CSV table of C-alpha atoms in Angstrom, one decimal:
chain,number,residue,atom,x,y,z
A,1,MET,CA,26.0,9.1,-21.3
A,2,ASP,CA,25.9,6.2,-23.8
A,3,THR,CA,23.9,3.1,-22.8
A,4,ASP,CA,23.3,-0.3,-24.3
A,5,THR,CA,20.2,-2.0,-22.8
A,6,ILE,CA,19.9,-5.8,-22.9
A,7,THR,CA,16.1,-6.3,-23.0
A,8,THR,CA,15.9,-10.1,-23.2
A,9,PRO,CA,13.2,-11.0,-20.6
A,10,ARG,CA,14.1,-13.8,-18.2
A,11,ALA,CA,10.7,-15.4,-17.6
A,12,PRO,CA,10.1,-17.0,-21.1
A,13,LEU,CA,13.6,-18.6,-21.0
A,14,PHE,CA,12.7,-21.1,-18.3
A,15,GLY,CA,11.8,-24.5,-19.8
A,16,SER,CA,12.7,-23.4,-23.3
A,17,ALA,CA,14.5,-25.6,-25.8
A,18,SER,CA,17.3,-23.0,-26.0
A,19,ARG,CA,17.9,-23.2,-22.3
A,20,HIS,CA,18.1,-27.0,-22.4
A,21,ARG,CA,20.6,-26.9,-25.3
A,22,ARG,CA,22.8,-24.5,-23.3
A,23,ARG,CA,22.6,-26.7,-20.2
A,24,ARG,CA,23.8,-29.6,-22.3
A,25,LEU,CA,26.6,-27.4,-23.7
A,26,LEU,CA,27.8,-26.4,-20.2
A,27,GLY,CA,27.5,-30.0,-19.1
A,28,SER,CA,29.7,-31.1,-22.0
A,29,LEU,CA,32.2,-28.4,-21.3
A,30,ALA,CA,32.5,-29.3,-17.6
A,31,ALA,CA,32.8,-33.0,-18.4
A,32,ALA,CA,35.6,-32.3,-20.8
A,33,GLY,CA,37.4,-30.2,-18.1
A,34,LEU,CA,37.2,-27.0,-20.2
A,35,LEU,CA,35.7,-25.0,-17.4
A,36,THR,CA,38.5,-25.7,-14.9
A,37,ALA,CA,41.8,-25.0,-16.8
A,38,CYS,CA,43.3,-21.5,-16.4
A,39,GLY,CA,42.5,-19.3,-19.4
A,40,THR,CA,41.9,-22.2,-21.8
A,41,GLN,CA,39.3,-21.6,-24.4
A,42,SER,CA,36.8,-24.0,-25.8
A,43,PRO,CA,35.5,-24.1,-29.4
A,44,SER,CA,32.4,-22.4,-28.2
A,45,GLY,CA,34.4,-19.3,-27.1
A,46,VAL,CA,34.1,-19.8,-23.3
A,47,ALA,CA,37.4,-19.0,-21.7
A,48,ALA,CA,38.0,-20.7,-18.3
A,49,VAL,CA,39.5,-19.3,-15.2
A,50,PRO,CA,41.4,-21.1,-12.4
A,51,ASP,CA,39.3,-22.7,-9.7
A,52,GLU,CA,41.1,-24.3,-6.7
A,53,ALA,CA,38.0,-26.3,-5.9
A,54,THR,CA,37.9,-28.0,-9.3
A,55,SER,CA,41.6,-28.1,-10.2
A,56,ARG,CA,42.4,-30.8,-7.5
A,57,PRO,CA,42.4,-34.4,-8.6
A,58,ALA,CA,39.5,-36.6,-7.6
A,59,GLY,CA,39.8,-38.6,-4.4
A,60,PRO,CA,41.4,-37.9,-1.1
A,61,THR,CA,44.7,-36.0,-1.0
A,62,THR,CA,47.5,-36.4,1.5
A,63,SER,CA,49.1,-33.0,1.3
A,64,PRO,CA,48.6,-29.6,-0.4
A,65,ASP,CA,51.4,-30.5,-2.9
A,66,THR,CA,49.1,-33.1,-4.6
A,67,THR,CA,47.1,-30.3,-6.3
A,68,ALA,CA,47.1,-30.7,-10.0
A,69,PRO,CA,49.1,-28.0,-11.9
A,70,THR,CA,47.1,-25.4,-13.7
A,71,ALA,CA,47.2,-25.5,-17.4
A,72,PRO,CA,48.7,-22.4,-19.2
A,73,ALA,CA,46.4,-20.0,-20.9
A,74,ALA,CA,45.7,-20.7,-24.6
A,75,CYS,CA,45.9,-17.8,-27.1
A,76,PRO,CA,42.8,-17.5,-29.3
A,77,GLU,CA,43.0,-17.0,-33.0
A,78,SER,CA,42.3,-13.3,-32.6
A,79,GLY,CA,45.6,-13.0,-30.7
A,80,VAL,CA,44.0,-11.5,-27.6
A,81,LEU,CA,43.0,-13.1,-24.3
A,82,LEU,CA,40.3,-11.6,-22.0
A,83,ARG,CA,40.0,-12.3,-18.3
A,84,ALA,CA,38.2,-10.9,-15.3
A,85,ALA,CA,39.9,-10.2,-12.0
A,86,GLU,CA,38.2,-10.6,-8.6
A,87,ALA,CA,35.9,-7.8,-7.8
A,88,ASN,CA,36.6,-5.4,-4.9
A,89,ALA,CA,33.5,-5.0,-2.7
A,90,ALA,CA,32.7,-2.3,-0.2
A,91,MET,CA,29.2,-1.4,1.1
A,92,GLY,CA,27.4,-3.1,-1.7
A,93,LEU,CA,29.6,-1.4,-4.4
A,94,ARG,CA,31.6,-3.7,-6.7
A,95,VAL,CA,34.5,-2.6,-8.8
A,96,GLN,CA,36.2,-5.1,-11.1
A,97,GLN,CA,39.0,-5.0,-13.6
A,98,ILE,CA,38.9,-6.6,-17.0
A,99,GLU,CA,42.2,-7.4,-18.6
A,100,LEU,CA,43.0,-7.8,-22.3
A,101,VAL,CA,46.4,-9.4,-23.1
A,102,ASN,CA,47.9,-9.3,-26.6
A,103,CYS,CA,49.1,-12.9,-26.7
A,104,GLY,CA,49.6,-12.9,-30.5
A,105,THR,CA,52.4,-11.9,-32.7
A,106,ARG,CA,51.1,-8.6,-34.1
A,107,ALA,CA,50.2,-5.3,-32.5
A,108,TYR,CA,46.5,-4.9,-31.4
A,109,THR,CA,44.7,-1.7,-30.8
A,110,VAL,CA,41.7,-1.1,-28.5
A,111,SER,CA,39.8,2.2,-28.4
A,112,GLY,CA,37.0,3.5,-26.3
A,113,HIS,CA,34.8,1.2,-24.2
A,114,PRO,CA,34.4,-2.5,-24.6
A,115,SER,CA,31.0,-4.0,-25.3
A,116,VAL,CA,29.9,-6.0,-22.3
A,117,GLN,CA,26.9,-8.2,-21.9
A,118,VAL,CA,25.9,-10.0,-18.6
A,119,LEU,CA,24.8,-13.7,-19.0
A,120,ASP,CA,23.2,-16.1,-16.6
A,121,GLU,CA,24.4,-19.6,-15.8
A,122,ASP,CA,22.8,-20.9,-19.0
A,123,LEU,CA,24.5,-18.2,-21.2
A,124,GLU,CA,21.2,-16.3,-21.5
A,125,PRO,CA,21.5,-12.5,-21.5
A,126,LEU,CA,20.2,-10.7,-18.4
A,127,GLU,CA,18.2,-7.5,-18.5
A,128,VAL,CA,20.9,-5.0,-17.7
A,129,THR,CA,21.5,-1.4,-18.7
A,130,VAL,CA,25.2,-1.0,-19.5
A,131,SER,CA,26.5,2.5,-19.4
A,132,HIS,CA,29.8,4.1,-20.5
A,133,GLY,CA,31.1,5.5,-17.2
A,134,ALA,CA,29.9,5.0,-13.6
A,135,SER,CA,28.1,8.2,-12.9
A,136,ALA,CA,24.8,6.4,-12.6
A,137,ILE,CA,26.3,4.1,-10.0
A,138,ALA,CA,29.0,5.9,-8.0
A,139,THR,CA,31.7,8.5,-8.2
A,140,LEU,CA,34.9,6.7,-8.9
A,141,ASP,CA,38.3,8.4,-9.6
A,142,GLY,CA,39.4,8.1,-13.2
A,143,PHE,CA,36.4,6.0,-14.2
A,144,GLU,CA,35.0,8.6,-16.7
A,145,THR,CA,38.4,9.4,-18.3
A,146,ALA,CA,39.0,8.0,-21.8
A,147,THR,CA,42.6,8.0,-22.9
A,148,GLY,CA,42.1,7.3,-26.6
A,149,PRO,CA,43.4,4.4,-28.6
A,150,VAL,CA,45.7,2.0,-26.9
A,151,ARG,CA,48.1,0.1,-29.2
A,152,LEU,CA,49.4,-3.0,-27.6
A,153,LYS,CA,52.6,-4.8,-28.7
A,154,PRO,CA,52.7,-8.6,-28.3
A,155,GLY,CA,52.8,-9.3,-24.5
A,156,GLU,CA,51.3,-5.9,-23.5
A,157,ARG,CA,48.0,-5.5,-21.6
A,158,ALA,CA,45.1,-3.1,-21.4
A,159,VAL,CA,42.5,-2.8,-18.7
A,160,ALA,CA,39.0,-1.6,-18.3
A,161,ARG,CA,36.8,-1.4,-15.2
A,162,LEU,CA,33.3,-2.5,-14.3
A,163,ALA,CA,31.2,-1.0,-11.5
A,164,TRP,CA,27.9,-2.1,-10.1
A,165,ARG,CA,25.9,-2.3,-6.8
A,166,ASN,CA,24.7,-5.4,-5.2
A,167,LEU,CA,21.4,-4.1,-3.8
A,168,VAL,CA,17.9,-5.5,-3.7
A,169,THR,CA,15.6,-2.5,-4.1
A,170,ASP,CA,12.5,-4.2,-5.7
A,171,VAL,CA,11.2,-7.4,-4.1
A,172,THR,CA,8.8,-7.9,-7.0
A,173,ARG,CA,11.5,-8.8,-9.4
A,174,PRO,CA,14.2,-11.5,-9.2
A,175,ALA,CA,17.8,-10.5,-8.5
A,176,ALA,CA,20.1,-10.6,-11.4
A,177,ASP,CA,23.0,-13.0,-10.8
A,178,GLY,CA,25.4,-13.0,-13.8
A,179,ARG,CA,27.7,-15.9,-14.2
A,180,TYR,CA,29.4,-14.9,-17.5
A,181,LEU,CA,30.4,-11.8,-19.3
A,182,ARG,CA,30.3,-11.6,-23.1
A,183,ILE,CA,33.1,-9.0,-24.0
A,184,ALA,CA,33.9,-7.5,-27.4
A,185,PRO,CA,37.1,-5.4,-27.1
A,186,ASN,CA,36.1,-2.8,-29.7
A,187,GLY,CA,32.3,-3.1,-29.7
A,188,GLY,CA,30.2,-5.1,-32.1
A,189,ASP,CA,31.0,-8.8,-31.9
A,190,ARG,CA,34.5,-8.9,-33.4
A,191,ASP,CA,36.9,-10.9,-31.3
A,192,ALA,CA,34.3,-11.3,-28.6
A,193,GLN,CA,34.9,-13.8,-25.8
A,194,THR,CA,32.7,-15.3,-23.1
A,195,VAL,CA,34.4,-15.1,-19.7
A,196,PRO,CA,33.3,-16.8,-16.5
A,197,ASP,CA,32.5,-14.2,-13.9
A,198,HIS,CA,30.2,-13.5,-11.0
A,199,VAL,CA,28.2,-10.2,-11.4
A,200,ASP,CA,25.7,-10.0,-8.6
A,201,LEU,CA,23.6,-7.0,-9.6
A,202,GLY,CA,20.7,-7.5,-7.2
A,203,THR,CA,17.7,-5.7,-8.7
A,204,THR,CA,19.6,-2.5,-9.7
A,205,GLY,CA,20.0,-3.6,-13.3
A,206,LYS,CA,22.9,-1.2,-13.9
A,207,LEU,CA,26.5,-1.8,-14.9
A,208,GLY,CA,29.1,0.9,-15.6
A,209,VAL,CA,32.0,0.3,-18.0
A,210,SER,CA,35.2,2.4,-18.3
A,211,ALA,CA,37.2,2.9,-21.4
A,212,TRP,CA,40.4,0.9,-22.1
A,213,ALA,CA,43.6,2.2,-20.7
A,214,ARG,CA,47.1,1.0,-20.0
A,215,PRO,CA,47.4,-0.6,-16.5
A,216,ALA,CA,48.8,1.5,-13.7
A,217,PRO,CA,52.4,0.7,-12.8
A,218,ASP,CA,52.8,-1.8,-10.1
A,219,PRO,CA,53.8,-0.2,-6.7
A,220,PRO,CA,57.5,-0.8,-5.7
A,221,GLU,CA,58.2,-4.0,-3.9
A,222,ARG,CA,58.8,-3.8,-0.2
A,223,PRO,CA,62.0,-5.4,1.1
A,224,GLY,CA,61.2,-9.0,2.0
A,225,ALA,CA,57.8,-9.1,0.3
A,226,PRO,CA,57.0,-12.1,-1.9
A,227,ALA,CA,57.4,-11.4,-5.6
A,228,ARG,CA,54.2,-10.9,-7.6
A,229,SER,CA,53.4,-13.2,-10.5
A,230,ARG,CA,50.9,-13.1,-13.3
A,231,PRO,CA,49.2,-16.1,-14.9
A,232,PRO,CA,51.3,-17.3,-17.9
A,233,VAL,CA,50.0,-16.6,-21.4
A,234,ALA,CA,51.0,-19.1,-24.1
A,235,PRO,CA,52.1,-17.7,-27.5
């Protein structure tokens, strides 16, 4: 089992100049509204996700229809857009899907496992062991299967899954509370994006990552059920 261990200690980061610079960076992004628009990406590489609590206009509202419209997702220069779905939780086990959309004009190929790094609220890396597969965390159907390269035409998607447990097993160390993911689709740092996400690892320090695959087909719609819709992706 391949692992990539992030060994940056948390303690020396408190009070550091680097931490203050990142706080100013996040404050500037929030002030500019870059952390509230759906899928928009700032020059720093932080892609935002929709947030109903922050997408409403300031001041009192008279009806739900006054909610500000969500901005369409912006396509980065790489031609791919990364985003994290909401995690499914059961008995402390979290399983989450990461989606890659080819929003460009050329084919894009992903192969194997994405490189994933968990960051705290100040964009500092947490001490997390990232493994290919979830065998060290739980037995999950299809998680260990790698399907080979996935070639995506413009508009097509690929998905990978994350798995972790939210458990506190060591009271002598602080719980890891990730607020962002740094994801590189094909490893290294090429086309990497920083995506807002909540990864509550507790003190387990382990994250499992599956290989890229094509998404499973949507189940057939039931008669009378509302139609599903996906967030728009701008060309």
